[in-house]
Short mmCIF file of N, CA, C and O in Angstrom, two decimals:
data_model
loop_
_atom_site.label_atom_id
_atom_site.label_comp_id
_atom_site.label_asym_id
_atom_site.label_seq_id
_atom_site.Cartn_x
_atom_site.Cartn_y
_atom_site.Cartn_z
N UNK A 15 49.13 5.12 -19.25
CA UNK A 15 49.01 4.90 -17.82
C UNK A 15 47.76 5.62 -17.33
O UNK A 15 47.46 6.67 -17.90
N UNK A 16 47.06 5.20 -16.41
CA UNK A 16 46.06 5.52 -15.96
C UNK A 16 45.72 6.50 -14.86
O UNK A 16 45.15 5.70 -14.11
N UNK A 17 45.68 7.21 -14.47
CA UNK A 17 45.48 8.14 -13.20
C UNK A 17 44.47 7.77 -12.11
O UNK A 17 43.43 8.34 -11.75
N UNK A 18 44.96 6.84 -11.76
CA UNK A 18 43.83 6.26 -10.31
C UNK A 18 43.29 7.17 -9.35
O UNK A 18 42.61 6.80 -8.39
N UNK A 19 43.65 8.69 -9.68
CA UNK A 19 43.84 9.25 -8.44
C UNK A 19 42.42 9.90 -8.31
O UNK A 19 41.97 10.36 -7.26
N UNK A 20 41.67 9.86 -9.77
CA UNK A 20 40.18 10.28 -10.00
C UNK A 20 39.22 9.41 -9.36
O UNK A 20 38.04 9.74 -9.25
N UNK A 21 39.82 8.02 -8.83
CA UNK A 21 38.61 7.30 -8.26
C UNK A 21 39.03 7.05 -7.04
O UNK A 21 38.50 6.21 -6.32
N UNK A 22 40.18 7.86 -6.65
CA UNK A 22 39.84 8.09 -4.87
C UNK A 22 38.20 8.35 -3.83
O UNK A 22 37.75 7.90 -2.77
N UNK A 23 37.61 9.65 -5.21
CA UNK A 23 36.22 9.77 -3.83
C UNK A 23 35.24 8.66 -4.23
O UNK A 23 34.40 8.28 -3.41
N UNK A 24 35.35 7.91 -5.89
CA UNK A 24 34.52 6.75 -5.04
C UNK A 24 34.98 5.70 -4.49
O UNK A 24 34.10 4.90 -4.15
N UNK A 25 36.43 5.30 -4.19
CA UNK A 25 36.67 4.73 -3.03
C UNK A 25 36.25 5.58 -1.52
O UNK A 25 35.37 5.14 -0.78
N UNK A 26 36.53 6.05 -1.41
CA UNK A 26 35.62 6.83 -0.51
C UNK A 26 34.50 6.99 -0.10
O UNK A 26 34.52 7.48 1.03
N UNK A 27 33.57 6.81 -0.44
CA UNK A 27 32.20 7.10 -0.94
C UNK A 27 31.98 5.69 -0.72
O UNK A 27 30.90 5.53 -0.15
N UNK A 28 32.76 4.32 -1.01
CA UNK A 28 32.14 3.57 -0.89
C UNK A 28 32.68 2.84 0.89
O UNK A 28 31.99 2.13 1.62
N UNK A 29 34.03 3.30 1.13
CA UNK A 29 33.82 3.25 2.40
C UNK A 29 33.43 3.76 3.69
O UNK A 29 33.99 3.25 4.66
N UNK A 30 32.51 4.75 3.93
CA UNK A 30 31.75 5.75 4.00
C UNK A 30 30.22 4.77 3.80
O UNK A 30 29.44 4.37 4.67
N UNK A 31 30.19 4.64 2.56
CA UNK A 31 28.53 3.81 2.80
C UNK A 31 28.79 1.85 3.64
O UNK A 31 27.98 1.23 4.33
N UNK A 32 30.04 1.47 3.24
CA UNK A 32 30.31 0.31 4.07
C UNK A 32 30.33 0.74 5.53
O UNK A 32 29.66 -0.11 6.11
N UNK A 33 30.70 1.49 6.26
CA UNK A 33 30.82 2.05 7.44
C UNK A 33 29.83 2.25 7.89
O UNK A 33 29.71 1.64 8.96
N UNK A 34 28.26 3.31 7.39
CA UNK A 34 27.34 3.05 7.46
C UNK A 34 26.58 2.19 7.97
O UNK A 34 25.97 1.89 9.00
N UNK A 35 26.81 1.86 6.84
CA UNK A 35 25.40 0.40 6.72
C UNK A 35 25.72 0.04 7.54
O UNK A 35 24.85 0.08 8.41
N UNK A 36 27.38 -0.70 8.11
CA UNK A 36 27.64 -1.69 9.11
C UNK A 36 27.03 -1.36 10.45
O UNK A 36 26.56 -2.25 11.16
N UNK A 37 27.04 0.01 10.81
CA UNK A 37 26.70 0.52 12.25
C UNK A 37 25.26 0.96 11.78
O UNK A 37 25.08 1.95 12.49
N UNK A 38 24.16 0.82 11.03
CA UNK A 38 22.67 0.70 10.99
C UNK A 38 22.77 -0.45 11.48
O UNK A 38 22.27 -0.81 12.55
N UNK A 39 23.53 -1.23 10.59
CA UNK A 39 23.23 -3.29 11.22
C UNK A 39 23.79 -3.46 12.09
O UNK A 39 23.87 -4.68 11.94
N UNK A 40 24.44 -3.24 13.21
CA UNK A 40 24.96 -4.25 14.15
C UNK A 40 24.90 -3.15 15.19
O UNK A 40 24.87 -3.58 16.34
N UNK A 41 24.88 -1.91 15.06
CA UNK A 41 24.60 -1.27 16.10
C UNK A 41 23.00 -1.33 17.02
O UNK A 41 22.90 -0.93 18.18
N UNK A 42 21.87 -1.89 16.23
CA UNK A 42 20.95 -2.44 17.57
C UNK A 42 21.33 -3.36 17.81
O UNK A 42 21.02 -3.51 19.00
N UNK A 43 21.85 -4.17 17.50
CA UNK A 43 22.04 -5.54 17.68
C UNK A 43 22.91 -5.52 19.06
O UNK A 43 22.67 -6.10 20.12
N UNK A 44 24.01 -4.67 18.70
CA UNK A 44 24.96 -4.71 20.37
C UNK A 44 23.79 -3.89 21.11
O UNK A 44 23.11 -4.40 22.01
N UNK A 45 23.64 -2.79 20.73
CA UNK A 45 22.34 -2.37 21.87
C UNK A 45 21.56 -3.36 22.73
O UNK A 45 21.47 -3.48 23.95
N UNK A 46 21.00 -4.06 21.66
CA UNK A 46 20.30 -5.26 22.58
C UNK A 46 20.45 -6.28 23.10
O UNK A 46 19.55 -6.87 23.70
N UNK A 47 21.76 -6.74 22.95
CA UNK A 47 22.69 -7.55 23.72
C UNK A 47 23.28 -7.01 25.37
O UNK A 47 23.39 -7.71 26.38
N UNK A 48 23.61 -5.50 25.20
CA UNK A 48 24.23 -5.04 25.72
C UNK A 48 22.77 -4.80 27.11
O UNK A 48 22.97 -4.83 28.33
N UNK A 49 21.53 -4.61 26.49
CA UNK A 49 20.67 -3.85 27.36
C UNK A 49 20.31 -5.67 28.16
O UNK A 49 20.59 -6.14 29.27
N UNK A 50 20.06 -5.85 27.75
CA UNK A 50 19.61 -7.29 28.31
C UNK A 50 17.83 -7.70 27.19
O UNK A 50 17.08 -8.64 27.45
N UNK A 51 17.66 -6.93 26.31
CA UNK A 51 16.32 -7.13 25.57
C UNK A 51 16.21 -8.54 24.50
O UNK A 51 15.26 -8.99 23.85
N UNK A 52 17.93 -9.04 24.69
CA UNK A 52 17.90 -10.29 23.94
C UNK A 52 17.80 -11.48 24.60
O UNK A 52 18.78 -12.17 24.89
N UNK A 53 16.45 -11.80 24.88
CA UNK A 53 16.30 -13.12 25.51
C UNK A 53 15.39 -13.73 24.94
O UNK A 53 14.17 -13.57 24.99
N UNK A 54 16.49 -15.02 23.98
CA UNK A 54 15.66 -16.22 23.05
C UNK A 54 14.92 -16.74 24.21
O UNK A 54 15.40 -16.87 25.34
N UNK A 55 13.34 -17.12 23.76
CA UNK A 55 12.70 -18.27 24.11
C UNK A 55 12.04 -19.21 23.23
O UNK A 55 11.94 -18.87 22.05
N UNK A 56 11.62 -20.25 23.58
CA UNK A 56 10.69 -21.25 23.03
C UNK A 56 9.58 -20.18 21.75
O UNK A 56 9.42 -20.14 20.53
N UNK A 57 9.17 -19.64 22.68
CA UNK A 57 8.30 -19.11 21.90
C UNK A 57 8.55 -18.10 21.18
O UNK A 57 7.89 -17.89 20.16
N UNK A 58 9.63 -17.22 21.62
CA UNK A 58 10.17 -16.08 20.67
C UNK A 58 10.47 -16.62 19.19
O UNK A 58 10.16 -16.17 18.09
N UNK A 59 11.17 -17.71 19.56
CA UNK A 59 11.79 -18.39 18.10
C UNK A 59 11.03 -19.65 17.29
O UNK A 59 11.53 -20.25 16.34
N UNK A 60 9.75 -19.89 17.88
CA UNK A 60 8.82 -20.50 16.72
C UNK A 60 8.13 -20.00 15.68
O UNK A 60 7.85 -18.80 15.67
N UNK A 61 7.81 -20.72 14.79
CA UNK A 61 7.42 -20.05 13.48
C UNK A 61 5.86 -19.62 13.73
O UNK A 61 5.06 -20.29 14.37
N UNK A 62 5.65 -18.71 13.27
CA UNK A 62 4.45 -18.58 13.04
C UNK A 62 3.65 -17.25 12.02
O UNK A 62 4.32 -16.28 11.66
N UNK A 63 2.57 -17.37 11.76
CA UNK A 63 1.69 -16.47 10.67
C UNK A 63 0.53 -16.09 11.11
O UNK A 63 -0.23 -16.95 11.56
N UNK A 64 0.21 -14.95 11.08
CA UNK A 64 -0.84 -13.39 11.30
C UNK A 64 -1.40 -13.93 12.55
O UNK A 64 -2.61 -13.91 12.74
N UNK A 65 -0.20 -14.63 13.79
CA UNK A 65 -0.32 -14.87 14.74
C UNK A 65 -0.30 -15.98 15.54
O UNK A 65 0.10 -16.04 16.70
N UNK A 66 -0.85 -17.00 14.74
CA UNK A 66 -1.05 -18.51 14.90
C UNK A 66 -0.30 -19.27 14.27
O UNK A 66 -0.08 -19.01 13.09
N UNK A 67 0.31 -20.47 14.91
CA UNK A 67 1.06 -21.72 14.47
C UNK A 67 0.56 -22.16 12.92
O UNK A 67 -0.61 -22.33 12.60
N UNK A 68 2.01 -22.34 11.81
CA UNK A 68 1.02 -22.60 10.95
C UNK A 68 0.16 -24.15 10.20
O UNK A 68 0.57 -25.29 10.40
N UNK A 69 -0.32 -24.02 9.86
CA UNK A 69 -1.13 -25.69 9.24
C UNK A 69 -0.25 -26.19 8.78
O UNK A 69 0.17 -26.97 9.64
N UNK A 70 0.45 -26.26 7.77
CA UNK A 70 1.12 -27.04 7.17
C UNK A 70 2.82 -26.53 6.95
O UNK A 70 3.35 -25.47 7.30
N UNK A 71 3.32 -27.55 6.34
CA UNK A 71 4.71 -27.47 5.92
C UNK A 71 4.91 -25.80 5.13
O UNK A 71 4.48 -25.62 3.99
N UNK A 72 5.49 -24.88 5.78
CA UNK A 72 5.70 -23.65 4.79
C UNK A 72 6.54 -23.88 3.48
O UNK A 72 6.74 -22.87 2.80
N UNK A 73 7.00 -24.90 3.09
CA UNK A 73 7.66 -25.09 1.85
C UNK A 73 6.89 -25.84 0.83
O UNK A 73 7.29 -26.43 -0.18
N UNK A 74 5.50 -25.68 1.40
CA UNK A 74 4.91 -26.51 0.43
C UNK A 74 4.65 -25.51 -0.84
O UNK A 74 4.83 -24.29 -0.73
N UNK A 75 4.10 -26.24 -2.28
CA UNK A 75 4.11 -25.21 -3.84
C UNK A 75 3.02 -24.99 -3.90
O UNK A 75 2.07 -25.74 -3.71
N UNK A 76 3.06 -23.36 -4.32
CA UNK A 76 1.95 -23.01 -5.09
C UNK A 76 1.40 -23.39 -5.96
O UNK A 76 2.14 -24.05 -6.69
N UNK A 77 -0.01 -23.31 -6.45
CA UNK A 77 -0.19 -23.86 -7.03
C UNK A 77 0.13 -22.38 -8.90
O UNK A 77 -0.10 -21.17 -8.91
N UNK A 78 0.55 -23.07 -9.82
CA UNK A 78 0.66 -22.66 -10.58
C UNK A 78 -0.08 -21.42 -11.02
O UNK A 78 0.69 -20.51 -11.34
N UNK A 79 -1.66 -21.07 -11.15
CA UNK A 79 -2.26 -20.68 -10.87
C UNK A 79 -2.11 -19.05 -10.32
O UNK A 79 -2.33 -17.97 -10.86
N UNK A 80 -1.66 -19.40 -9.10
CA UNK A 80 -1.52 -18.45 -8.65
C UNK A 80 -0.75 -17.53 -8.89
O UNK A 80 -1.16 -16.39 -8.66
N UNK A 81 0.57 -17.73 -9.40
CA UNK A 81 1.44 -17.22 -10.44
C UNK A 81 1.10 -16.31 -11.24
O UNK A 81 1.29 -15.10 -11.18
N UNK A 82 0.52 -17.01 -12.11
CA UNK A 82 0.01 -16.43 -13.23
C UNK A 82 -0.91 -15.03 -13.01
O UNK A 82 -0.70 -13.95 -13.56
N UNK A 83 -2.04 -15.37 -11.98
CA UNK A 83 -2.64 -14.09 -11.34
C UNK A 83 -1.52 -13.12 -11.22
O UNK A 83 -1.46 -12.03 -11.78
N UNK A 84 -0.99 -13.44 -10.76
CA UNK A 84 0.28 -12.25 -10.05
C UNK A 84 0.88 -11.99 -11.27
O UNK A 84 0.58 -10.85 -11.62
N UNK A 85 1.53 -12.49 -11.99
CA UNK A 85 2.21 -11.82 -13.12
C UNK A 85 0.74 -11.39 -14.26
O UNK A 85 1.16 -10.85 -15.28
N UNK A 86 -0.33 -11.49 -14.23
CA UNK A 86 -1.32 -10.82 -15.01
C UNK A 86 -1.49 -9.62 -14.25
O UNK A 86 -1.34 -8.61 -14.93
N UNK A 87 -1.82 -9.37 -12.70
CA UNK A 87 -1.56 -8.43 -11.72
C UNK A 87 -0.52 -7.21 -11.98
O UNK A 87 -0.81 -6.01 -12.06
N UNK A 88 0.64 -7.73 -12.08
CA UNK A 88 1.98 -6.73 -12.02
C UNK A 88 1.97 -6.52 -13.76
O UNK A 88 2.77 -5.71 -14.21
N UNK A 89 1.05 -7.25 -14.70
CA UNK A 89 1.07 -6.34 -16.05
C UNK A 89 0.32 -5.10 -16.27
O UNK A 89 0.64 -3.98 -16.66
N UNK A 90 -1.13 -5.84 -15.79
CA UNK A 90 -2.13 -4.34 -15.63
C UNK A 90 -1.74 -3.08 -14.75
O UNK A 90 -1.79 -1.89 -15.05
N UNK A 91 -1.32 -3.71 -13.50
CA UNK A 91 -0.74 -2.57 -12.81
C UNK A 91 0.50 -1.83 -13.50
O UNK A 91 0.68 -0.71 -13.03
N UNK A 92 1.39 -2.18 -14.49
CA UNK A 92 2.08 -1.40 -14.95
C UNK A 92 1.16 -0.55 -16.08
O UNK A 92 1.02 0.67 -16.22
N UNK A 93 0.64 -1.53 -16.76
CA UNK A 93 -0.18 -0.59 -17.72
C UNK A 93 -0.88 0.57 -17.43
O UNK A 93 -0.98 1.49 -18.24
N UNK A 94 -1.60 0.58 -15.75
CA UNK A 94 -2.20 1.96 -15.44
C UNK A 94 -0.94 2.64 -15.42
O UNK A 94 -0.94 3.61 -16.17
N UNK A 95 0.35 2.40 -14.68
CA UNK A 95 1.06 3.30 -14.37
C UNK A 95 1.57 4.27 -15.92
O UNK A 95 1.80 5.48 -16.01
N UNK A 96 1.65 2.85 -17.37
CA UNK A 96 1.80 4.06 -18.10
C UNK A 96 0.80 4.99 -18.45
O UNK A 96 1.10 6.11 -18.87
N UNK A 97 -0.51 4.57 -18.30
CA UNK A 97 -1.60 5.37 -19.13
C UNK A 97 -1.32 6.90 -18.21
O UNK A 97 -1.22 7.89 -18.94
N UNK A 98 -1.22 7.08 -17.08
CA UNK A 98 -1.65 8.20 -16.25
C UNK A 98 -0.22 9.21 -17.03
O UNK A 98 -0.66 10.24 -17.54
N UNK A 99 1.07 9.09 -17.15
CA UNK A 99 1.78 10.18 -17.47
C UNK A 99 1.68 10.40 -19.42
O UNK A 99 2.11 11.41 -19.97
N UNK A 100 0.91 9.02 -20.32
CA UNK A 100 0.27 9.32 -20.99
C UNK A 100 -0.70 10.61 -21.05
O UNK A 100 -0.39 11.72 -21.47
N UNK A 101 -2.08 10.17 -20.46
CA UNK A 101 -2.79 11.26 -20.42
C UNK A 101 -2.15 12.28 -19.70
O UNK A 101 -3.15 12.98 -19.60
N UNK A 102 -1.55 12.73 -19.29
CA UNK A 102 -0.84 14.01 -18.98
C UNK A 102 -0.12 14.60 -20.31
O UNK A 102 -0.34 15.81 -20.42
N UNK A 103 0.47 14.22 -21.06
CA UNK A 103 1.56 14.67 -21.98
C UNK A 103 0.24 14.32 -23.18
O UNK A 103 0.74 14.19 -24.30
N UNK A 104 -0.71 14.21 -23.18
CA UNK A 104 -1.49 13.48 -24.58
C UNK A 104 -1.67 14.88 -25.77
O UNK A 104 -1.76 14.94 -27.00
N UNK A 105 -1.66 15.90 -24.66
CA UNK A 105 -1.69 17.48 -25.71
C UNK A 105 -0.52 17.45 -26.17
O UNK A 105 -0.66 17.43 -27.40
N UNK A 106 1.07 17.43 -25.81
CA UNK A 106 2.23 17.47 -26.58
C UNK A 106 2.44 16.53 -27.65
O UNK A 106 2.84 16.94 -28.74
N UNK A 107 2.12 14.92 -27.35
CA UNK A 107 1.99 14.00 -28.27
C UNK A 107 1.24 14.05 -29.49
O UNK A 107 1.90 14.06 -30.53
N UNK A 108 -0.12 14.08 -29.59
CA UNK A 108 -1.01 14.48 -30.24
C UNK A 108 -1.14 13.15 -30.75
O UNK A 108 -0.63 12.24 -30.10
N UNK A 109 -2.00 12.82 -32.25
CA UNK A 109 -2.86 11.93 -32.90
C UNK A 109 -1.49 10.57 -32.11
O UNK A 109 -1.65 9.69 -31.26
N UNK A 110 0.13 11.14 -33.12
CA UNK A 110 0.91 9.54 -32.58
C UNK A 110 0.79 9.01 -31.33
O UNK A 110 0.56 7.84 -31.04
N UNK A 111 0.95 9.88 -30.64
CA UNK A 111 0.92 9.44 -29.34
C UNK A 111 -0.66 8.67 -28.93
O UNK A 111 -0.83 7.78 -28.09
N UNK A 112 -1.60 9.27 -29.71
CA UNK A 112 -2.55 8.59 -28.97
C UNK A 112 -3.05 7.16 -29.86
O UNK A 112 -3.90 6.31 -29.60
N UNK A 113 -1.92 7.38 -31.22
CA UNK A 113 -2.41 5.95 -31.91
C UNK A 113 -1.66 4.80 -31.22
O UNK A 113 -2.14 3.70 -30.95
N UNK A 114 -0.05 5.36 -30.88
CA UNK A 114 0.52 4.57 -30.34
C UNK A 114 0.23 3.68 -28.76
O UNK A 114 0.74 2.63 -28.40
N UNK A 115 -0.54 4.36 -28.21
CA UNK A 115 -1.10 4.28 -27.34
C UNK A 115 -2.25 3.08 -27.16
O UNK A 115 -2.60 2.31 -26.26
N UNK A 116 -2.47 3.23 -27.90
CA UNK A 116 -4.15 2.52 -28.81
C UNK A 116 -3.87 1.23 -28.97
O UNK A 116 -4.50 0.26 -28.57
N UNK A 117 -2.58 1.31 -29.79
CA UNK A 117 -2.01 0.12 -30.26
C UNK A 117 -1.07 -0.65 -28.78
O UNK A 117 -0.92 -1.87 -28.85
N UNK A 118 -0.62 -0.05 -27.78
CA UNK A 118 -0.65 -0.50 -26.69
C UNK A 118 -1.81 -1.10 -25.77
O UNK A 118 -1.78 -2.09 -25.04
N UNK A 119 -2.52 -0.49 -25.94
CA UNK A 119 -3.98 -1.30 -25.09
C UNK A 119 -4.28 -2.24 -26.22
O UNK A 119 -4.44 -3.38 -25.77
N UNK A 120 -4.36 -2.20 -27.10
CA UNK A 120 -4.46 -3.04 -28.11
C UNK A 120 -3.96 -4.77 -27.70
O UNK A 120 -4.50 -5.75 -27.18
N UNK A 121 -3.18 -4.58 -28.03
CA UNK A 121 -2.22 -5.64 -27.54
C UNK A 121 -2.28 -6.37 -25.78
O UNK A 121 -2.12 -7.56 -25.54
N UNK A 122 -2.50 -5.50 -24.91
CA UNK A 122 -2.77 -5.77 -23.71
C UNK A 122 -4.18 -6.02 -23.54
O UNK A 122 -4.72 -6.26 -22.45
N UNK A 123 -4.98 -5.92 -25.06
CA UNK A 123 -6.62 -6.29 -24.72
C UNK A 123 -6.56 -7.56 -25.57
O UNK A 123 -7.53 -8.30 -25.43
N UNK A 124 -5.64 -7.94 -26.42
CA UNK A 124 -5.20 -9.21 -27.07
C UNK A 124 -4.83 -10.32 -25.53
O UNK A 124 -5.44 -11.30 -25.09
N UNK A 125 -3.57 -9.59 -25.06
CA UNK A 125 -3.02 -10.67 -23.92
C UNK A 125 -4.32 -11.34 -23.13
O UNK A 125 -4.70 -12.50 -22.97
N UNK A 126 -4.74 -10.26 -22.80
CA UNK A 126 -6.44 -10.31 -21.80
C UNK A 126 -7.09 -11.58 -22.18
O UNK A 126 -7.09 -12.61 -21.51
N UNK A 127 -7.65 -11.35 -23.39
CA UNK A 127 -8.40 -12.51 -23.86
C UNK A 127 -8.06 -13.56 -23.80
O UNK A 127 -8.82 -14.44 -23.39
N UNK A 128 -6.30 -13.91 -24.37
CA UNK A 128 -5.92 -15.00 -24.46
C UNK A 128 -5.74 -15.47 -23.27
O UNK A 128 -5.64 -16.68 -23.08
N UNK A 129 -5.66 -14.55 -22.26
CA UNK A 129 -5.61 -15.23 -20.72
C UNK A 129 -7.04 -15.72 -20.17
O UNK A 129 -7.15 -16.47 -19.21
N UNK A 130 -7.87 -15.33 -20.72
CA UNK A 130 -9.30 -15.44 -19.99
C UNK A 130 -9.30 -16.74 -21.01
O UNK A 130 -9.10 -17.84 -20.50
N UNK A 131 -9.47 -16.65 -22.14
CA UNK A 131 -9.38 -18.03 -22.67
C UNK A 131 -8.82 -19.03 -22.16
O UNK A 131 -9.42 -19.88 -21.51
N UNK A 132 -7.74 -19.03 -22.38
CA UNK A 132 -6.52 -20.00 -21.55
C UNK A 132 -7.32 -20.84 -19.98
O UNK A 132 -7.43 -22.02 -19.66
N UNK A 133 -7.63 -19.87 -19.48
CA UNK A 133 -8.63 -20.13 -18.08
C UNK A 133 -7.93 -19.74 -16.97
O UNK A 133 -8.36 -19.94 -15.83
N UNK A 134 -6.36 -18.92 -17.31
CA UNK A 134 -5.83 -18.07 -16.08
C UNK A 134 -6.64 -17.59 -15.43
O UNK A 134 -6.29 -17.80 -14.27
N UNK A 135 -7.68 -16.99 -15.43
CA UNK A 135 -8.06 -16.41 -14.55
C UNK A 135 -9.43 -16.67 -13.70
O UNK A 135 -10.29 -15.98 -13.15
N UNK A 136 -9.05 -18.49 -13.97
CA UNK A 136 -10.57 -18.40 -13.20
C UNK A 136 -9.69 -19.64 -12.22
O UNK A 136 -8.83 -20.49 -12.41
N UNK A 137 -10.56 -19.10 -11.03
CA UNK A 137 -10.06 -19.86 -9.52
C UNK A 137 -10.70 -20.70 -9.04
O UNK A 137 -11.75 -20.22 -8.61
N UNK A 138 -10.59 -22.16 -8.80
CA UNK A 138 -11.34 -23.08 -8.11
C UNK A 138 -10.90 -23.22 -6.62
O UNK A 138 -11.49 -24.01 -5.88
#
């Protein structure tokens, strides 16, 4: 038999953060009902972007392309993020660490090419 009685505080704990959250969310909301600051208009509730009505259908597709930038983007940018606590720790690691390392850019100077090849990265 089980002793339920150990997960009383995170029942607790989780109604406590449901309670929360609920009165972050709905407590401006009556605020601004209540004050009079909620008044839909025409223009409050049209769409628009960095100010102006926009050109076209917002559901229209990217083009493929662009994708790819972005996920080549969010690789390099991880890669700086490991090199920097690399070079910090590179005296405790020593030669492995910095072959292993090597052999990481390695490989991310492999991907590179094959992307510049490929022609990811060139924009018309």
């Amino acid at each position: 038999m089980t002793d339920l009685s150990q997960y009383l505080p995170i029942l607790i704990f989780l109604v406590i953060a449901l309670g929360l959250s609920s009165v972050i969310v709905f407590l401006p909301l009556g605020v601004a009902r209540l004050t009079g600051t909620h008044q839909p208009s025409a223009d409050k509730n049209s769409e628009y972007e960095c100010g102006f009505p926009a050109f076209e259908d917002p559901r229209s597709q990217f083009d493929v392309r662009f994708y790819l930038v972005a996920i080549l983007f969010i690789i390099f940018d991880l890669e700086a993020a490991f090199l920097f606590p690399w070079a910090v720790s590179l005296k405790l690691t020593g030669w492995a660490g910095w072959a292993t390392m090597m052999v990481f850019l390695g490989e991310l100077a492999i991907g590179l090419a094959y992307a510049w090849k490929k022609g990811a990265l060139d924009w018309e």
